[in-house]
Coordinates of C-alpha atoms in Angstrom, one line a residue:
X1 CA -11.4 -13.2 48.5
X2 CA -14.2 -10.7 49.2
X3 CA -14.0 -7.4 47.3
X4 CA -16.1 -5.6 50.0
X5 CA -13.2 -6.0 52.4
X6 CA -10.7 -4.9 49.7
X7 CA -12.8 -1.8 49.1
X8 CA -12.9 -0.9 52.8
X9 CA -9.1 -1.0 53.0
X10 CA -8.9 1.1 49.8
X11 CA -11.1 3.7 51.3
X12 CA -9.1 3.7 54.6
X13 CA -5.7 4.0 52.8
X14 CA -7.0 6.7 50.5
X15 CA -8.1 8.8 53.5
X16 CA -4.7 8.2 55.1
X17 CA -3.0 9.4 51.9
X18 CA -5.1 12.6 51.9
X19 CA -4.4 13.3 55.6
X20 CA -0.7 12.5 55.4
X21 CA 1.3 15.5 53.9
X22 CA 4.4 13.3 53.6
X23 CA 2.7 10.8 51.3
X24 CA 1.2 13.6 49.2
X25 CA 4.6 15.3 48.8
X26 CA 6.2 12.0 47.7
X27 CA 3.3 11.3 45.3
X28 CA 3.0 14.7 43.7
X29 CA 6.1 16.9 44.2
X30 CA 9.0 14.4 44.0
X31 CA 8.2 13.2 40.4
X32 CA 8.2 16.8 39.1
X33 CA 11.4 17.7 40.9
X34 CA 13.2 14.5 39.8
X35 CA 12.1 14.9 36.1
X36 CA 13.4 18.5 35.9
X37 CA 16.5 18.0 38.0
X38 CA 17.6 14.8 36.2
X39 CA 16.3 15.9 32.8
X40 CA 18.4 19.0 32.9
X41 CA 21.2 17.8 35.1
X42 CA 22.2 14.7 33.2
X43 CA 23.7 15.6 29.8
X44 CA 26.3 13.7 27.9
X45 CA 26.6 16.2 25.1
X46 CA 29.9 17.9 25.8
X47 CA 30.2 21.2 24.0
X48 CA 32.2 24.5 24.5
X49 CA 35.2 22.7 26.0
X50 CA 37.6 25.3 27.4
X51 CA 40.6 25.7 25.0
X52 CA 43.9 27.4 25.3
X53 CA 46.4 27.9 22.5
X54 CA 50.2 28.4 22.5
X55 CA 51.2 29.3 18.9
X56 CA 55.0 29.2 18.8
X57 CA 55.0 30.1 15.1
X58 CA 52.3 32.7 14.5
X59 CA 52.1 32.0 10.7
X60 CA 49.1 32.2 8.5
X61 CA 48.9 28.3 8.4
X62 CA 48.9 28.1 12.2
X63 CA 46.3 30.9 12.5
X64 CA 44.1 29.1 10.0
X65 CA 44.3 25.9 12.1
X66 CA 43.3 27.9 15.3
X67 CA 40.4 29.4 13.5
X68 CA 39.1 25.9 12.8
X69 CA 39.1 25.2 16.5
X70 CA 37.4 28.5 17.3
X71 CA 34.7 27.9 14.7
X72 CA 33.9 24.5 16.1
X73 CA 30.9 24.4 18.5
X74 CA 32.8 21.9 20.7
X75 CA 35.5 24.4 21.8
X76 CA 35.5 27.8 23.5
X77 CA 38.8 29.7 23.3
X78 CA 39.8 30.9 26.7
X79 CA 43.1 32.5 26.0
X80 CA 46.4 32.5 24.0
X81 CA 49.4 31.6 26.1
X82 CA 52.8 33.1 25.5
X83 CA 54.9 30.3 27.1
X84 CA 54.8 26.7 28.2
X85 CA 54.7 27.9 31.8
X86 CA 51.6 30.0 31.2
X87 CA 50.0 27.1 29.4
X88 CA 50.8 24.7 32.2
X89 CA 49.2 27.2 34.7
X90 CA 46.1 27.4 32.6
X91 CA 45.7 23.6 32.7
X92 CA 46.5 23.4 36.4
X93 CA 44.0 26.1 37.4
X94 CA 41.2 24.5 35.3
X95 CA 41.0 27.5 33.0
X96 CA 41.1 25.1 30.0
X97 CA 40.6 21.4 29.5
X98 CA 42.5 21.2 26.2
X99 CA 45.7 23.1 25.2
X100 CA 47.0 23.1 21.6
X101 CA 50.7 23.8 20.9
X102 CA 51.7 24.7 17.4
X103 CA 55.5 24.2 17.1
X104 CA 57.8 26.5 15.2
X105 CA 58.5 25.2 11.7
X106 CA 54.9 24.1 11.3
X107 CA 54.2 26.0 8.1
X108 CA 57.6 24.9 6.6
X109 CA 56.7 21.3 7.1
X110 CA 53.4 21.8 5.3
X111 CA 55.0 23.6 2.4
X112 CA 57.9 21.1 1.9
X113 CA 56.3 17.7 2.7
X114 CA 52.6 18.5 3.0
X115 CA 52.5 17.4 6.7
X116 CA 53.0 18.9 10.1
X117 CA 52.6 18.0 13.8
X118 CA 50.7 19.8 16.6
X119 CA 50.6 18.9 20.2
X120 CA 47.5 18.5 22.3
X121 CA 47.6 18.6 26.1
X122 CA 44.5 17.3 27.9
X123 CA 43.3 17.6 31.5
X124 CA 42.2 14.0 32.2
X125 CA 40.8 14.5 35.7
X126 CA 37.5 13.9 33.9
X127 CA 38.3 11.0 31.6
X128 CA 35.0 11.2 29.6
X129 CA 35.5 14.9 28.7
X130 CA 39.2 14.3 28.0
X131 CA 38.3 11.4 25.5
X132 CA 35.7 13.5 23.8
X133 CA 38.0 16.6 23.6
X134 CA 40.7 14.4 22.1
X135 CA 38.3 13.0 19.5
X136 CA 36.9 16.4 18.6
X137 CA 40.4 17.8 18.3
X138 CA 41.4 15.0 15.9
X139 CA 38.3 15.7 13.8
X140 CA 39.2 19.4 13.5
X141 CA 42.8 18.6 12.6
X142 CA 41.7 15.9 10.2
X143 CA 39.5 18.4 8.3
X144 CA 42.3 20.9 8.2
X145 CA 44.8 18.2 7.1
X146 CA 42.5 17.1 4.2
X147 CA 42.4 20.7 2.9
X148 CA 46.2 21.0 3.2
X149 CA 46.7 17.8 1.3
X150 CA 44.4 18.9 -1.4
X151 CA 46.4 22.1 -1.8
X152 CA 49.7 20.2 -1.7
X153 CA 48.6 17.8 -4.5
X154 CA 47.2 20.6 -6.7
X155 CA 50.4 22.6 -6.4
X156 CA 52.3 19.7 -7.8
X157 CA 49.9 18.9 -10.5
X158 CA 48.5 15.7 -8.9
X159 CA 45.0 14.3 -9.1
X160 CA 42.8 15.0 -6.1
X161 CA 40.5 12.0 -6.9
X162 CA 43.1 9.6 -5.5
X163 CA 43.1 11.3 -2.1
X164 CA 40.1 9.5 -0.7
X165 CA 39.4 6.3 -2.6
X166 CA 37.0 5.1 0.1
X167 CA 34.4 7.4 1.7
X168 CA 32.1 6.7 4.7
X169 CA 28.7 8.2 4.6
X170 CA 27.0 7.6 7.9
X171 CA 23.3 7.7 8.5
X172 CA 22.1 7.7 12.1
X173 CA 18.9 5.9 13.0
X174 CA 16.5 6.3 16.0
X175 CA 18.4 9.4 17.4
X176 CA 19.2 11.3 14.3
X177 CA 20.6 14.4 16.1
X178 CA 22.6 12.3 18.6
X179 CA 21.0 14.2 21.5
X180 CA 21.9 12.4 24.7
X181 CA 18.7 13.6 26.4
X182 CA 16.6 11.5 24.0
X183 CA 18.0 8.2 25.6
X184 CA 18.5 9.6 29.1
X185 CA 14.9 10.8 29.7
X186 CA 13.2 7.4 29.2
X187 CA 15.6 6.0 31.9
X188 CA 14.7 9.0 34.1
X189 CA 11.1 8.0 33.9
X190 CA 11.9 4.5 35.0
X191 CA 14.0 5.9 37.9
X192 CA 11.2 8.2 39.0
X193 CA 8.6 5.3 38.9
X194 CA 11.0 3.1 41.0
X195 CA 11.6 5.7 43.7
X196 CA 8.0 6.9 44.0
X197 CA 6.4 3.5 43.9
X198 CA 8.7 1.9 46.5
X199 CA 8.7 4.9 48.8
X200 CA 4.9 5.1 48.9
X201 CA 4.2 1.4 49.5
X202 CA 7.1 1.0 52.0
X203 CA 5.2 3.1 54.5
X204 CA 1.9 1.2 54.4
X205 CA 2.3 -1.6 57.0
X206 CA 5.2 0.0 58.9
X207 CA 2.8 3.0 59.6
X208 CA 0.3 0.6 61.1
X209 CA 2.9 -0.8 63.5
X210 CA 4.2 2.6 64.6
X211 CA 0.7 4.0 65.2
X212 CA -0.5 1.0 67.1
X213 CA -3.3 0.2 64.7
X214 CA -2.0 -3.2 63.6
X215 CA -3.9 -5.0 66.4
X216 CA -7.2 -3.8 64.7
X217 CA -6.1 -5.1 61.3
X218 CA -5.1 -8.5 62.8
X219 CA -8.4 -8.8 64.6
X220 CA -10.5 -8.4 61.4
X221 CA -11.3 -11.3 59.1
X222 CA -9.4 -9.8 56.2
X223 CA -7.1 -12.1 54.3
X224 CA -3.4 -11.2 53.5
X225 CA -4.1 -10.9 49.7
X226 CA -7.1 -8.7 50.4
X227 CA -5.0 -6.5 52.7
X228 CA -2.3 -6.2 50.1
X229 CA -4.7 -5.3 47.3
X230 CA -6.5 -2.7 49.5
X231 CA -3.2 -1.1 50.5
X232 CA -1.6 -1.0 47.1
X233 CA -4.5 -0.1 44.8
X234 CA -4.6 3.6 45.8
X235 CA -0.8 3.9 45.3
X236 CA -1.1 2.1 42.0
X237 CA -3.5 4.8 40.8
X238 CA -1.3 7.5 42.1
X239 CA 1.7 5.9 40.4
X240 CA -0.1 5.7 37.1
X241 CA -1.0 9.4 37.4
X242 CA 2.7 10.2 38.1
X243 CA 3.7 8.1 35.1
X244 CA 1.3 10.1 32.9
X245 CA 2.9 13.4 34.2
X246 CA 6.4 12.1 33.7
X247 CA 5.7 10.8 30.2
X248 CA 3.9 14.0 29.2
X249 CA 6.9 16.0 30.4
X250 CA 9.3 13.8 28.5
X251 CA 7.4 14.2 25.2
X252 CA 6.0 17.8 25.4
X253 CA 8.6 19.5 27.6
X254 CA 11.9 17.8 26.8
X255 CA 10.8 17.0 23.2
X256 CA 11.8 13.3 23.3
X257 CA 10.3 11.6 20.3
X258 CA 7.7 8.9 21.0
X259 CA 7.2 6.5 18.2
X260 CA 5.6 3.5 19.9
X261 CA 2.0 2.7 21.0
X262 CA 0.4 4.1 24.2
X263 CA -1.1 0.6 24.9
X264 CA 2.3 -1.0 25.1
X265 CA 3.6 2.0 27.1
X266 CA 1.0 1.9 29.8
X267 CA 0.8 -1.8 30.0
X268 CA 4.5 -2.1 30.7
X269 CA 4.4 0.9 33.1
X270 CA 1.6 -0.9 35.0
X271 CA 3.7 -4.1 35.3
X272 CA 6.8 -2.2 36.4
X273 CA 4.8 -0.2 38.9
X274 CA 3.4 -3.5 40.3
X275 CA 6.9 -4.8 40.8
X276 CA 8.2 -1.7 42.8
X277 CA 4.9 -1.4 44.8
X278 CA 5.2 -5.1 45.9
X279 CA 8.9 -4.6 46.8
X280 CA 8.0 -1.7 49.0
X281 CA 5.1 -3.6 50.5
X282 CA 7.3 -6.6 51.2
X283 CA 9.8 -4.4 52.9
X284 CA 7.1 -2.6 54.9
X285 CA 5.8 -6.0 56.2
X286 CA 9.3 -7.1 57.2
X287 CA 10.6 -3.9 58.8
X288 CA 8.3 -2.2 61.3
X289 CA 9.9 1.2 61.1
X290 CA 8.9 3.7 58.5
X291 CA 12.3 5.2 58.3
X292 CA 14.0 1.8 58.0
X293 CA 11.5 0.5 55.5
X294 CA 11.8 3.5 53.2
X295 CA 15.6 3.3 53.3
X296 CA 15.7 -0.4 52.5
X297 CA 13.1 0.1 49.7
X298 CA 15.2 2.8 48.2
X299 CA 18.3 0.6 48.3
X300 CA 16.4 -2.2 46.6
X301 CA 14.9 -0.1 43.8
X302 CA 16.7 3.1 43.2
X303 CA 20.3 1.8 43.2
X304 CA 19.7 -1.2 40.9
X305 CA 17.6 0.9 38.5
X306 CA 20.3 3.6 38.4
X307 CA 23.4 1.4 38.1
X308 CA 22.3 -2.0 36.6
X309 CA 19.4 -1.3 34.3
X310 CA 21.4 0.3 31.4
X311 CA 20.2 3.7 32.3
X312 CA 23.5 5.1 33.4
X313 CA 26.0 2.5 32.1
X314 CA 25.8 0.2 29.1
X315 CA 25.2 -3.4 30.2
X316 CA 27.3 -5.0 27.5
X317 CA 30.4 -3.1 28.8
X318 CA 30.0 -4.5 32.3
X319 CA 31.9 -7.6 33.6
X320 CA 30.2 -10.9 32.9
X321 CA 29.3 -11.5 36.5
X322 CA 27.7 -8.1 36.8
X323 CA 25.8 -8.7 33.5
X324 CA 24.3 -11.8 35.0
X325 CA 23.1 -9.9 38.1
X326 CA 21.3 -7.3 35.9
X327 CA 18.8 -10.0 34.9
X328 CA 17.5 -9.8 38.5
X329 CA 16.8 -6.1 38.1
X330 CA 13.3 -5.3 36.9
X331 CA 14.4 -1.9 35.8
X332 CA 16.6 -3.5 33.1
X333 CA 13.5 -4.7 31.2
X334 CA 11.5 -1.6 31.7
X335 CA 14.3 0.7 30.6
X336 CA 14.8 -1.5 27.5
X337 CA 11.1 -1.3 26.7
X338 CA 11.0 2.5 27.2
X339 CA 13.9 3.2 24.9
X340 CA 12.5 0.9 22.3
X341 CA 9.1 2.5 22.4
X342 CA 10.3 6.1 22.5
X343 CA 13.2 6.0 20.0
X344 CA 12.6 2.9 17.8
X345 CA 8.8 2.6 17.9
X346 CA 9.2 -1.1 18.4
X347 CA 6.1 -3.2 17.8
X348 CA 4.8 -5.8 20.2
X349 CA 6.7 -8.6 18.5
X350 CA 10.1 -7.1 19.3
X351 CA 9.2 -6.6 22.9
X352 CA 7.9 -10.0 23.7
X353 CA 10.9 -11.1 25.7
X354 CA 11.3 -8.0 28.0
X355 CA 7.5 -7.8 28.5
X356 CA 7.4 -11.5 29.4
X357 CA 10.3 -11.1 31.9
X358 CA 8.7 -8.0 33.4
X359 CA 5.3 -9.8 33.7
X360 CA 7.0 -12.9 35.3
X361 CA 8.8 -10.6 37.7
X362 CA 5.5 -8.9 38.7
X363 CA 3.8 -12.2 39.3
X364 CA 6.6 -13.4 41.5
X365 CA 6.6 -10.2 43.6
X366 CA 2.8 -10.3 44.0
X367 CA 3.0 -13.8 45.4
X368 CA 5.9 -13.0 47.7
X369 CA 4.2 -9.8 48.9
X370 CA 0.9 -11.5 49.5
X371 CA 2.6 -14.3 51.6
X372 CA 4.8 -11.9 53.6
X373 CA 2.0 -10.7 55.8
X374 CA 1.0 -12.9 58.8
X375 CA -1.9 -12.1 61.2
X376 CA 0.3 -12.4 64.2
X377 CA 1.7 -9.7 66.6
X378 CA 5.0 -11.4 67.5

């Protein structure tokens, strides 16, 4: 391999990038748009759930319970219904996602037996929000119930120390405030790198076929490995610049804590970028249309990184067969590394396995991409 020929291809491809507005747009504009759109658009923190109330009793006890719901940051009171029909209309129209019905005789049950029942009606068209709303409602009612039981025991001269013999004191590690953005943004960085890297490299060889310049490349003494390096090195540099931009936005704009080392971060980012660039190059060699190559590259990188890397859905909750498939997705290892570096500050020793798998994946893709190009015109 002669570096002089690699340098010539690098210069040629760099000039092509500067002259091609499409490549520049993909390289510079799309990462920023994706970071802001996905960073602000994906949020699993459900707050201010629309709430409607039908208080059939109107007593001080029922009003006290309703004030607990209103004071909670997870609910936003939309209205007080005067009948079941009105409450049903509020749920059907989407005015509220949760409806609380306080039955008549609620306060009497609390006074006589220290217990009462309320009804919660949920709009389950969005199951995730419905489950969270139900859990939040149970927490509010549980807090109110504990206070009622304390008063009930005190009024009868009982000891309040026997009420809660076991107490759970939870301490959250790695994401202390339970902010979903802190574990979503690292996955967004991986998704942006997958899309940008594959889209840029998928146009390299296909562009030569469409513009009729492939004959010139075939007639030169350049070797397949030299051509691949010359084609991909400019995009590798652009990809690392984009990675710096995305990581800076994650830390300084979205305030995601970073507790790892920059050496581990950029080493693994370089490995993942090598993988997606080689996938795009392999597709570009195989498909001689820029549109077709970009679509196939997107299918091979964006979808697996989004669905099978642990970015959108937890891998341990997938069926066993699907979990086995995720081992073939390079994004799985990169997302794991990013979350460990950002949130846990994991040392090198804890990242040996995902880094090794990512490095092995990169080596395999480099070999496959280098062998894909043949100096023939058929």
